mmCIF file of C-alpha atoms in Angstrom:
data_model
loop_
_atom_site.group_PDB
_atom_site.id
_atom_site.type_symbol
_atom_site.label_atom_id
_atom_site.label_comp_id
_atom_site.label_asym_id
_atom_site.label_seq_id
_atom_site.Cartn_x
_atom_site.Cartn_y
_atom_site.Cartn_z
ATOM 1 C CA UNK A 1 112.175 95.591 26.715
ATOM 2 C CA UNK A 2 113.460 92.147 27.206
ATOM 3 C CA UNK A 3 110.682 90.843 29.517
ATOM 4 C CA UNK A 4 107.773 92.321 27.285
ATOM 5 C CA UNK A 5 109.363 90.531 24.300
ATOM 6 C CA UNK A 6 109.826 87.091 26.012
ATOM 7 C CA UNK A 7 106.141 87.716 27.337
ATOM 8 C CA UNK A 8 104.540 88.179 23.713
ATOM 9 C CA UNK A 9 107.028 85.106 22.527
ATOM 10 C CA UNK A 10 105.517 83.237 25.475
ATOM 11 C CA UNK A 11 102.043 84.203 24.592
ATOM 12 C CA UNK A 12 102.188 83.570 20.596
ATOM 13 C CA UNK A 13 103.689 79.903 21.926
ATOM 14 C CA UNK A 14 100.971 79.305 24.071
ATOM 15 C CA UNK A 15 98.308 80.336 20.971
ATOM 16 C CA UNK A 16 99.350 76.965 19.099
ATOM 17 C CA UNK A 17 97.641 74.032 19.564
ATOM 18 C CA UNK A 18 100.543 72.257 21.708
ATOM 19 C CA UNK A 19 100.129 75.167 24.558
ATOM 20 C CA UNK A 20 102.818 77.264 26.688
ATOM 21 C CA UNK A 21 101.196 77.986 29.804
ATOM 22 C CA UNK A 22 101.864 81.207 31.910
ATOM 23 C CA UNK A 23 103.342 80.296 35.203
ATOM 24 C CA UNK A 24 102.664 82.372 38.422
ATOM 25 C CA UNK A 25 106.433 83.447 38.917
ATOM 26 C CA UNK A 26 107.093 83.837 35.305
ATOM 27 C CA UNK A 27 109.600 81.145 35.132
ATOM 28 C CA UNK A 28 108.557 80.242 31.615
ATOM 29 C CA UNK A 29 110.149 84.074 31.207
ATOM 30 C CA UNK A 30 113.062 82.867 32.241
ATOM 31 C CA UNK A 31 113.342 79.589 30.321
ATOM 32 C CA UNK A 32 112.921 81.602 27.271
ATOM 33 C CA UNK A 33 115.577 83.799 28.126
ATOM 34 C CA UNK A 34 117.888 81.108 28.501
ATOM 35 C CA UNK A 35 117.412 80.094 24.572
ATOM 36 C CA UNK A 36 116.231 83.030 22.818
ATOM 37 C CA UNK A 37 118.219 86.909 22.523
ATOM 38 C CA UNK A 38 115.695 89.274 22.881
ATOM 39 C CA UNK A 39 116.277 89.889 19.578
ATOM 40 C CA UNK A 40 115.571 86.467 18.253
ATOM 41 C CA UNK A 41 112.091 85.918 20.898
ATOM 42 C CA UNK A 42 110.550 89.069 18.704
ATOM 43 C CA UNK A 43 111.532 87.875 15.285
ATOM 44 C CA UNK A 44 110.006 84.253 16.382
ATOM 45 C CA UNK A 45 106.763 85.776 17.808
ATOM 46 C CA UNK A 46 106.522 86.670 14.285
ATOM 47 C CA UNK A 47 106.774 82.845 12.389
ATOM 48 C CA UNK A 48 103.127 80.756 11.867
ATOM 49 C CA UNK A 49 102.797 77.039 12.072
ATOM 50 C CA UNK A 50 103.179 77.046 7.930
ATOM 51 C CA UNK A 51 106.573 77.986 6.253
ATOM 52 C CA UNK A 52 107.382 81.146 4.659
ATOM 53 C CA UNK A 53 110.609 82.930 3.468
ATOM 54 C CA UNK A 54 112.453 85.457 5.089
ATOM 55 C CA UNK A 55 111.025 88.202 3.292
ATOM 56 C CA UNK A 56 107.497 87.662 4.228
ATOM 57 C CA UNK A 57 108.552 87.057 8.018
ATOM 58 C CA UNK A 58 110.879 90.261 8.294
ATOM 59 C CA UNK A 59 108.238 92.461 6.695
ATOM 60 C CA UNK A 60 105.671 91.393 9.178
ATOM 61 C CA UNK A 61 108.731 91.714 12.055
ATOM 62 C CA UNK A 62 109.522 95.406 10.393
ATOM 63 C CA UNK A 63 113.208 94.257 9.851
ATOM 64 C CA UNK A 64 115.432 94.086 7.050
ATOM 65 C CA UNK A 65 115.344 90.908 5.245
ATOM 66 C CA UNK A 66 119.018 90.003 5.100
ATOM 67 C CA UNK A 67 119.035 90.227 8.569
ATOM 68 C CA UNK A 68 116.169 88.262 9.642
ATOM 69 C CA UNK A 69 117.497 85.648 7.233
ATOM 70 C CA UNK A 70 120.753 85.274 9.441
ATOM 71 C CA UNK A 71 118.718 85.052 12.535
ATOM 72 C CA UNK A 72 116.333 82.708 11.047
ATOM 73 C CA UNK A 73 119.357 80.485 10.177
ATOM 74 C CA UNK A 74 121.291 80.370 13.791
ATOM 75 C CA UNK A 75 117.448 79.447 15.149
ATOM 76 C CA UNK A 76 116.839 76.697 12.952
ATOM 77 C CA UNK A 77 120.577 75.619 13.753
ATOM 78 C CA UNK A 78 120.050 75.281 17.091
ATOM 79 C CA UNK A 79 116.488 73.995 16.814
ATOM 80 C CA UNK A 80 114.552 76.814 17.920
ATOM 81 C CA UNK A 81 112.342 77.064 14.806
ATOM 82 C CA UNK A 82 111.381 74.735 11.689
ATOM 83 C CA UNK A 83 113.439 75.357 8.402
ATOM 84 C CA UNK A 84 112.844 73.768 5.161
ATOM 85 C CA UNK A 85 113.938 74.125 1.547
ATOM 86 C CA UNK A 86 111.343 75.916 -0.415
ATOM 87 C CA UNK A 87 110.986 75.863 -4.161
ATOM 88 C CA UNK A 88 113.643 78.242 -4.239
ATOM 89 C CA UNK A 89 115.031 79.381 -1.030
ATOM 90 C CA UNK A 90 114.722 78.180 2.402
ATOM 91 C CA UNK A 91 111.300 78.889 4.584
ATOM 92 C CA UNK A 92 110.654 78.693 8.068
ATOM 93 C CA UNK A 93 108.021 78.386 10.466
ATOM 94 C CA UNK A 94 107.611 78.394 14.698
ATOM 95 C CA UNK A 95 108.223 75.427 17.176
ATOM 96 C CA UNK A 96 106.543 74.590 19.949
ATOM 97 C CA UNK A 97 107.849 73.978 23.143
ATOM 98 C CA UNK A 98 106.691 70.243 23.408
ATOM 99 C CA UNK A 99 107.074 68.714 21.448
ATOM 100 C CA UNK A 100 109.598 70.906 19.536
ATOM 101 C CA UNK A 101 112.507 73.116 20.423
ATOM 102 C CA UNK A 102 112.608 71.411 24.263
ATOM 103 C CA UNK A 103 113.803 67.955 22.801
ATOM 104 C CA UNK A 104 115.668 70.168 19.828
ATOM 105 C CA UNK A 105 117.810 71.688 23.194
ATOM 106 C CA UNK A 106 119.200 68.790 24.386
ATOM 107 C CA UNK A 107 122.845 69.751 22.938
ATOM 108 C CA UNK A 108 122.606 72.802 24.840
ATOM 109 C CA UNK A 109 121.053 70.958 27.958
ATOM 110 C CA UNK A 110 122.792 72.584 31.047
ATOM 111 C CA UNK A 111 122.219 72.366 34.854
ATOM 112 C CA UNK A 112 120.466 75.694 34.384
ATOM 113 C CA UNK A 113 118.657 74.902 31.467
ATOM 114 C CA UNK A 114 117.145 71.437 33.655
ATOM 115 C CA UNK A 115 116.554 73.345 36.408
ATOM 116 C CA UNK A 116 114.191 75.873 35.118
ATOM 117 C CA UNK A 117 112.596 73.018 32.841
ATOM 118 C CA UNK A 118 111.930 71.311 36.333
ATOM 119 C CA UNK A 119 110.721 74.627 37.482
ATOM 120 C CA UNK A 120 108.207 75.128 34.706
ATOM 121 C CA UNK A 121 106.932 71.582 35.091
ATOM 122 C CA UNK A 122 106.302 71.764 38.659
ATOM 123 C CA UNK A 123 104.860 75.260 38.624
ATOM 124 C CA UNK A 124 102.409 74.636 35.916
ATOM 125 C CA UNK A 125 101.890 70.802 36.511
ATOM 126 C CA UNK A 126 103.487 68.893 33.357
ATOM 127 C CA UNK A 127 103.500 72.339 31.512
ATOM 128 C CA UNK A 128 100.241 72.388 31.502
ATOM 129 C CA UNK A 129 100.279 70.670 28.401
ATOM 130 C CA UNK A 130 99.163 67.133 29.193
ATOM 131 C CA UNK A 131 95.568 68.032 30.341
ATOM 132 C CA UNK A 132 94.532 68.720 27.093
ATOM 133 C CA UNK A 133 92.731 66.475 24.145
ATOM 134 C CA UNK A 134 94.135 65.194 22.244
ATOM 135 C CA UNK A 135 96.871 63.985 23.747
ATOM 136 C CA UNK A 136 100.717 64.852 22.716
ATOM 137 C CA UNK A 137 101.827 61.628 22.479
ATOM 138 C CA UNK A 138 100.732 57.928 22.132
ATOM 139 C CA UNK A 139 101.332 54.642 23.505
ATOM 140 C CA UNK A 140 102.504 51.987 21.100
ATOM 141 C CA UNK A 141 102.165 48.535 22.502
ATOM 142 C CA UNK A 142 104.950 45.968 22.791
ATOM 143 C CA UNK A 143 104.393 43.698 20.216
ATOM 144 C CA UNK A 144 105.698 40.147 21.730
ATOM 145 C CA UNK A 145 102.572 41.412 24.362
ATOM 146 C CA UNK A 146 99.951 40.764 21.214
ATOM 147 C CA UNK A 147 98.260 37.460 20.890
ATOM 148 C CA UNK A 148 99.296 36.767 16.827
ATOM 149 C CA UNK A 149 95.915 36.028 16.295
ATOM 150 C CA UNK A 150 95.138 39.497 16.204
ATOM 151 C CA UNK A 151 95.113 42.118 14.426
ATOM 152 C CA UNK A 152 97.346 44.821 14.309
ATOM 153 C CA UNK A 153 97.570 48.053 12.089
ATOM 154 C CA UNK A 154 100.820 49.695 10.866
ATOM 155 C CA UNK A 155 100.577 52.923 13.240
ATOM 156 C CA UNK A 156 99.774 50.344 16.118
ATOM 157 C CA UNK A 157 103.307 48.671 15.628
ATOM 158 C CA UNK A 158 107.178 50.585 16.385
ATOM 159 C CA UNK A 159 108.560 47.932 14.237
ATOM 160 C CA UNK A 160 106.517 48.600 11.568
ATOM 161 C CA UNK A 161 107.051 52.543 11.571
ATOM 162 C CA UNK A 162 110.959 51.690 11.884
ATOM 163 C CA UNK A 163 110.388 48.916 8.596
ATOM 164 C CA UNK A 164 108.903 52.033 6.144
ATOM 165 C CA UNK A 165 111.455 54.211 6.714
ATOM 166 C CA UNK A 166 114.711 54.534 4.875
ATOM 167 C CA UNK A 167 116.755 56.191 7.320
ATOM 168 C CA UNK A 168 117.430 55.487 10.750
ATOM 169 C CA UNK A 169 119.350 57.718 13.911
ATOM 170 C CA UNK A 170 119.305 56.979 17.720
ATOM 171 C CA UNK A 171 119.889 60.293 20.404
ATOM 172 C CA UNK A 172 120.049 60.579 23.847
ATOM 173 C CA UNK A 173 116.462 60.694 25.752
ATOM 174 C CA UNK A 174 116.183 64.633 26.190
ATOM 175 C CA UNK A 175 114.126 63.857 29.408
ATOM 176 C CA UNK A 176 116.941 61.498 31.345
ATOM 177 C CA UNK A 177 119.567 63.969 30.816
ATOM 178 C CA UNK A 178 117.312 66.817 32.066
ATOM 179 C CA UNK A 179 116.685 64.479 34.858
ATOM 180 C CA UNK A 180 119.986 63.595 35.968
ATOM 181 C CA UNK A 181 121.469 67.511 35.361
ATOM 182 C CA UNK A 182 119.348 68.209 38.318
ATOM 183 C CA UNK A 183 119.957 65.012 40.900
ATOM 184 C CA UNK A 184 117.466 62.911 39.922
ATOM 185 C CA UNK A 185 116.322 60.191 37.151
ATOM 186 C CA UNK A 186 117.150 56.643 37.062
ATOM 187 C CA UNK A 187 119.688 54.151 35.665
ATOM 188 C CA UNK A 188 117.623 52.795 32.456
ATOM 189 C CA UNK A 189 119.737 53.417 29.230
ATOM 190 C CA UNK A 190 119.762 57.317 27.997
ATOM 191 C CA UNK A 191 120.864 56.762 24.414
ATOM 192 C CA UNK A 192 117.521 55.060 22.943
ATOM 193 C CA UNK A 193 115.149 58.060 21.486
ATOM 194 C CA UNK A 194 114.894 56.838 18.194
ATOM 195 C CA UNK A 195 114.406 59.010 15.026
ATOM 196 C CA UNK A 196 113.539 57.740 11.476
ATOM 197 C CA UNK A 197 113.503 59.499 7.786
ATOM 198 C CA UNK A 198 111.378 58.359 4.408
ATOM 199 C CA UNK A 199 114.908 60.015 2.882
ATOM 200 C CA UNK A 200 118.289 57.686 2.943
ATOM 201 C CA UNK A 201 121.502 59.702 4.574
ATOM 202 C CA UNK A 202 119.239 61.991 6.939
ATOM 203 C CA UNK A 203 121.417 60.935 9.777
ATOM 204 C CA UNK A 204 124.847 60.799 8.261
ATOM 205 C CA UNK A 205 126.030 64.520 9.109
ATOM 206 C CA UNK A 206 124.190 65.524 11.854
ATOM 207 C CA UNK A 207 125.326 66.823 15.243
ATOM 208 C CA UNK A 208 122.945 65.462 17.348
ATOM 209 C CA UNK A 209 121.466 62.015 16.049
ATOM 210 C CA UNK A 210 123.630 59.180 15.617
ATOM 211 C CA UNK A 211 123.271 57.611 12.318
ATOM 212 C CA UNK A 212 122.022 53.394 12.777
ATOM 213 C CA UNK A 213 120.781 50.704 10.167
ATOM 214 C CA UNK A 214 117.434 49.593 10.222
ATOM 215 C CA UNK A 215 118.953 46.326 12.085
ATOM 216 C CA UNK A 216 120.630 48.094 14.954
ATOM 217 C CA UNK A 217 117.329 50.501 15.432
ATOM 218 C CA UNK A 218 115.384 47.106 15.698
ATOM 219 C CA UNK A 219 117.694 46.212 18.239
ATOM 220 C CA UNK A 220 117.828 49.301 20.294
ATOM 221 C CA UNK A 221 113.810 48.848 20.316
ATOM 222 C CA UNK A 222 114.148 45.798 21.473
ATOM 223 C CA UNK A 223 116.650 46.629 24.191
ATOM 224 C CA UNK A 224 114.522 49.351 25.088
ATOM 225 C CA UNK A 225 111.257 47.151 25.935
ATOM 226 C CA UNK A 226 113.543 44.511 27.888
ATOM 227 C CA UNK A 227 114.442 47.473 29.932
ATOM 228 C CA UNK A 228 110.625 48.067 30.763
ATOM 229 C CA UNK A 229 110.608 51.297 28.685
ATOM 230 C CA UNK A 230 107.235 52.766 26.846
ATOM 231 C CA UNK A 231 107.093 53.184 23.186
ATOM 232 C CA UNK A 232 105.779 56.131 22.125
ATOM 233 C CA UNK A 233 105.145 58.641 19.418
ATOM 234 C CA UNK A 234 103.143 61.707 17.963
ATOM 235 C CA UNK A 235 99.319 61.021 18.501
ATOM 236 C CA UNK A 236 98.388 60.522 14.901
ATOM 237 C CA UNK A 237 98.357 58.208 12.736
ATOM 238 C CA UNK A 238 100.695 59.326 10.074
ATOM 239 C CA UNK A 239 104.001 60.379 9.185
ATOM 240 C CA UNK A 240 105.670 59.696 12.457
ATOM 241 C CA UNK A 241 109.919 60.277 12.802
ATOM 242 C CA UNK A 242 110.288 59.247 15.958
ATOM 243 C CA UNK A 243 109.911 56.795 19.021
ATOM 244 C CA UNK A 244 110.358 57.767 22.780
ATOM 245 C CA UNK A 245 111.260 54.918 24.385
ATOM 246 C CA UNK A 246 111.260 56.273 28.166
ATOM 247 C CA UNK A 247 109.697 56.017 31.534
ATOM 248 C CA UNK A 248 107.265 57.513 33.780
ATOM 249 C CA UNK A 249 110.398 59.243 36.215
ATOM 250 C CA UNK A 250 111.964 61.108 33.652
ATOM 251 C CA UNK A 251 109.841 61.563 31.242
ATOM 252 C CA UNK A 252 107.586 65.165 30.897
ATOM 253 C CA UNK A 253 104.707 63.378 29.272
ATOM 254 C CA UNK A 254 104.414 60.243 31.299
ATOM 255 C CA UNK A 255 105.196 61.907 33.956
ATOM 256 C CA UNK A 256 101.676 63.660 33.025
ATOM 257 C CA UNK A 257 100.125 60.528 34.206
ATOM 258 C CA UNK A 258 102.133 59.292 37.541
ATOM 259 C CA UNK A 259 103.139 62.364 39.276
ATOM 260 C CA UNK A 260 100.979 64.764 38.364
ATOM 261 C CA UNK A 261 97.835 62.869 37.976
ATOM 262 C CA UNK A 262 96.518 63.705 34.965
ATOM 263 C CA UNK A 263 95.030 60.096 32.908
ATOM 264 C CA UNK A 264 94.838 61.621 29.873
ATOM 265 C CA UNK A 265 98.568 63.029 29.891
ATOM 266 C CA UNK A 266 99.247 60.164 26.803
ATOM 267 C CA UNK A 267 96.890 58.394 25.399
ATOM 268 C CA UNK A 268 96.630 55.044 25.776
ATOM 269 C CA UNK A 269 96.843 52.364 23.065
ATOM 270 C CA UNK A 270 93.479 50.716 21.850
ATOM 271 C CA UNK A 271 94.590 47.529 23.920
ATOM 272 C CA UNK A 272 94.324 46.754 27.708
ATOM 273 C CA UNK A 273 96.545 43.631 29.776
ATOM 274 C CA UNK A 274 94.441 40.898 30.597
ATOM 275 C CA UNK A 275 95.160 38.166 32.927
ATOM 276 C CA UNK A 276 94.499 34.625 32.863
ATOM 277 C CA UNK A 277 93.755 33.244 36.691
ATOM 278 C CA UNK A 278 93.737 29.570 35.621
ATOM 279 C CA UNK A 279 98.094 30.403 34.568
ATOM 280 C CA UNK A 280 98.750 33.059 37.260
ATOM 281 C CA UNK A 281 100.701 32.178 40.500
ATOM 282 C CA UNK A 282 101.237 35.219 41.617
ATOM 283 C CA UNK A 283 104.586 36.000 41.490
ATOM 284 C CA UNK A 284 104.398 39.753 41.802
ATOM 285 C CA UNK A 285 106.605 39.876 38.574
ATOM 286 C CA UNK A 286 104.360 42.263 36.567
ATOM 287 C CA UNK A 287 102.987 44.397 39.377
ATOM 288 C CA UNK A 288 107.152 45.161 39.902
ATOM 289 C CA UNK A 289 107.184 46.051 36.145
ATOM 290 C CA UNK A 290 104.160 48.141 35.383
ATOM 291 C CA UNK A 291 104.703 51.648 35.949
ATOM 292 C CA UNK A 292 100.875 53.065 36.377
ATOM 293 C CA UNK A 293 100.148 51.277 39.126
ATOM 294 C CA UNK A 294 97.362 49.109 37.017
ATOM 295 C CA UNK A 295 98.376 45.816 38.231
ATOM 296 C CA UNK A 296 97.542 44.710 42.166
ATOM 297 C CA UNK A 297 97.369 40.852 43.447
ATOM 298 C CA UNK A 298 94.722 41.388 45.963
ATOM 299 C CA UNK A 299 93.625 37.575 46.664
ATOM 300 C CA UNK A 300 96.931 35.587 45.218
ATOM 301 C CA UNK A 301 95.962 36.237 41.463
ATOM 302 C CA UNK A 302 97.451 39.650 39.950
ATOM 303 C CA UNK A 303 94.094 42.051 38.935
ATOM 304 C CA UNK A 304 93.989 44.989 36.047
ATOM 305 C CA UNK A 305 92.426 47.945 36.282
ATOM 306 C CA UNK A 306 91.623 49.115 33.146
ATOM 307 C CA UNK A 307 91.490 52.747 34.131
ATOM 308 C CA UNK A 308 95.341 52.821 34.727
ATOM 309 C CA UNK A 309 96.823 50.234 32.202
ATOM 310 C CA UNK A 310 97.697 52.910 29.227
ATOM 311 C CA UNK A 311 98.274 49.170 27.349
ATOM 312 C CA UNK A 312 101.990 49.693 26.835
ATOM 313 C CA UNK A 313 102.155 45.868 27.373
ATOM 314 C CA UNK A 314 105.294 45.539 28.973
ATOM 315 C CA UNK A 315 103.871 43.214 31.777
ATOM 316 C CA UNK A 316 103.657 40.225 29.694
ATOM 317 C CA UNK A 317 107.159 39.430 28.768
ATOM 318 C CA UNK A 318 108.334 39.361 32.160
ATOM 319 C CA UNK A 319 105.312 36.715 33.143
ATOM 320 C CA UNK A 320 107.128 33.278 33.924
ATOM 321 C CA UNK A 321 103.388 31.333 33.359
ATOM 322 C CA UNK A 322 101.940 33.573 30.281
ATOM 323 C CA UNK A 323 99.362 34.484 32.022
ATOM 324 C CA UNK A 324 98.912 37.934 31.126
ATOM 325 C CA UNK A 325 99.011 39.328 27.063
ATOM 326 C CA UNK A 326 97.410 41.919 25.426
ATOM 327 C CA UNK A 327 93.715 42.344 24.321
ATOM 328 C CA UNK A 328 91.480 45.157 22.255
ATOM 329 C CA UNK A 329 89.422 47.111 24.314
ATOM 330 C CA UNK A 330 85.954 47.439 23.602
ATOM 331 C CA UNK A 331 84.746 49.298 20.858
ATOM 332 C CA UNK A 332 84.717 52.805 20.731
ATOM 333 C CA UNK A 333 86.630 52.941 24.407
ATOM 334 C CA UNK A 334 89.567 54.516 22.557
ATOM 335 C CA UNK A 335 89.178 56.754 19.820
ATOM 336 C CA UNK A 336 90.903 56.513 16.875
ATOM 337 C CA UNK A 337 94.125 58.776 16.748
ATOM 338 C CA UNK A 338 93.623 61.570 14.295
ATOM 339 C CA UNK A 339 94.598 60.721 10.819
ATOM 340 C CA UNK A 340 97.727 63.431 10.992
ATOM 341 C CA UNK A 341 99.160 66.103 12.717
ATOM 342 C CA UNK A 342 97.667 69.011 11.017
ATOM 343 C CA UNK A 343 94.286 67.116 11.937
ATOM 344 C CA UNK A 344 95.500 66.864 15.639
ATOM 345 C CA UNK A 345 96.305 70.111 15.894
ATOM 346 C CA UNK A 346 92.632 71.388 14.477
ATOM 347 C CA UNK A 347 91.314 68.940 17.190
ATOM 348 C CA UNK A 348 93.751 70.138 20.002
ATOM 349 C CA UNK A 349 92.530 73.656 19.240
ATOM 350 C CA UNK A 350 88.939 73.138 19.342
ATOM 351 C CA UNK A 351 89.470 71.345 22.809
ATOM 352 C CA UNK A 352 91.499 74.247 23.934
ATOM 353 C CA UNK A 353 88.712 76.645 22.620
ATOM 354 C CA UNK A 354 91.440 78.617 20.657
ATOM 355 C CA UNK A 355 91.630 79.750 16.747
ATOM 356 C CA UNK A 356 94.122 78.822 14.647
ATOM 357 C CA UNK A 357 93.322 81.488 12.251
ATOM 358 C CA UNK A 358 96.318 83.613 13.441
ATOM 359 C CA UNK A 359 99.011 81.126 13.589
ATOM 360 C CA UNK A 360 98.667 78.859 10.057
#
């Protein structure tokens, strides 16, 4: 019973537009098992991407309402599925994996629970969810990397998506503490995944964020890009509620890109690092810092290749002689990240050639 309910759970996961890939030994079986009761896998292969109540969900699951109402509950709780208050009661709706209930695990983040996450990520090559258009996430440039001169639009800046919101938490980065659980990782700072709120006092009572002003989440932004870590967020343009700030050894996404070779893992900001030979003495400064390999000093003078740089623009602050800042790309090189994520995930699904008819 158990492994056919974990299989349709896996299945009805992998039917949104974010994916959940079937592995050959079935370890995504297991990393379900780990989170879900059997019980609560078949009432969640039941929820769609829109939120109902408990009533419409049970009757579809053929249980009694009351009941899937408390199971509902102790999901959202431990941020296995979406809950929201309703007009008059509270409604619910399904997670994915990534990004969704994998970063919601992170209290219950175990050696076991990083192991078979490393499992699943090896087996199906980033989860098989980075080779996919468009991408998950997106790269948001450092800002001190931008020649003033030009222009710069409100999803293109972290400060500016930290500025519009009225609430403000910081958590530990999900993907270092999955990293170190199992040996590995490295020794850039853990507690700097930001999270934001349009709503004052989201923060104050919860269990897992850790409540900041706007001031110290500036500063932990900050801190973040003088520790050579990428910004980034959900790949659309609007509402966002929160900024990675991580690396391309711990984290699942980036990783995407590095280890398992897939460019397209994140998609890169509409921006490229350019390098002014006349200033450069090269030092080998920002070849150390950039993490994609899209910086080389062939003949003395450090060279970009566009392909690589994802335009995270964390070269240029470490460059003693300003030779290197941040420039557009041409027109049309990047396209514009959908407008939000309901539009992403119509555009993920085409690419994936699935319907979404089943899931809204």
């Amino acid at each position: 019973m158990s492994e056919t309910t974990y299989q349709r759970l896996a299945r009805w996961l992998d039917s949104l537009p974010n994916g959940f890939p079937a592995t050959k030994s079935g370890v995504e079986l297991e990393l379900l098992a780990k989170l879900f009761t059997p019980e609560e896998a078949a009432l969640a292969a039941t929820l769609r991407l829109s939120h109902e109540p408990a009533e419409a969900i049970a009757e579809r699951a053929e249980i009694d309402t009351d009941e899937a109402y408390r199971m509902l509950k102790k999901l959202a709780k431990r941020g296995l599925i979406r809950a929201k208050r309703g007009e008059n009661e509270l409604v619910f709706g399904i997670l994915p994996f990534v990004v969704g209930f994998y970063e919601e695990s992170l209290p219950r983040m175990d050696e076991e629970l990083a192991t078979l996450v490393e499992r699943y990520l090896q087996e199906s090559q980033g989860a098989g969810i980075t080779e996919h258009t468009p991408a998950l996430h997106r790269v948001i440039p450092a800002e001190e990397s931008i020649p003033f001169e030009l222009e710069i639009f409100p999803h293109e800046q972290a400060s500016q998506l930290l500025e519009s919101a009225k609430s403000w938490g910081v958590r530990d980065c999900i993907c270092r503490v999955q990293q170190k659980l199992i040996g590995k990782g490295c020794d850039h700072p853990v507690e700097n995944c930001l999270v934001f709120a349009p709503v004052e006092g989201a923060f104050t009572h919860s269990d897992v964020n850790r409540a900041l002003t706007k001031e110290e989440a500036l500063q932990i932004l900050a801190q973040a890009e003088a520790s050579g870590l990428v910004h980034s967020t959900g790949n659309y343009r609007e509402p966002h509620h929160y900024i990675c700030n991580c690396c391309t050894c711990c984290c699942g996404i980036l990783r995407g890109v590095a280890e398992f070779g897939v460019p397209t893992a994140v998609a890169r900001a509409d921006f490229q690092a350019v390098v002014d030979p006349d200033v450069c003495t090269g030092c080998l400064d920002c070849v150390e810092r950039c993490q994609f390999d899209a910086l080389a000093l062939p003949e003395n003078t450090a060279e970009v290749d566009v392909t690589r740089c994802v335009g995270c623009g964390l070269c240029a602050p470490v460059c003693p002689t300003g030779a290197l800042h941040l420039e557009r790309r041409p027109a049309g090189e990047v396209p514009p990240p959908p407008g939000d994520i309901r539009e992403w995930g119509i555009q993920r699904a085409e690419h994936r050639g699935i319907s979404l008819e089943k899931v809204l």
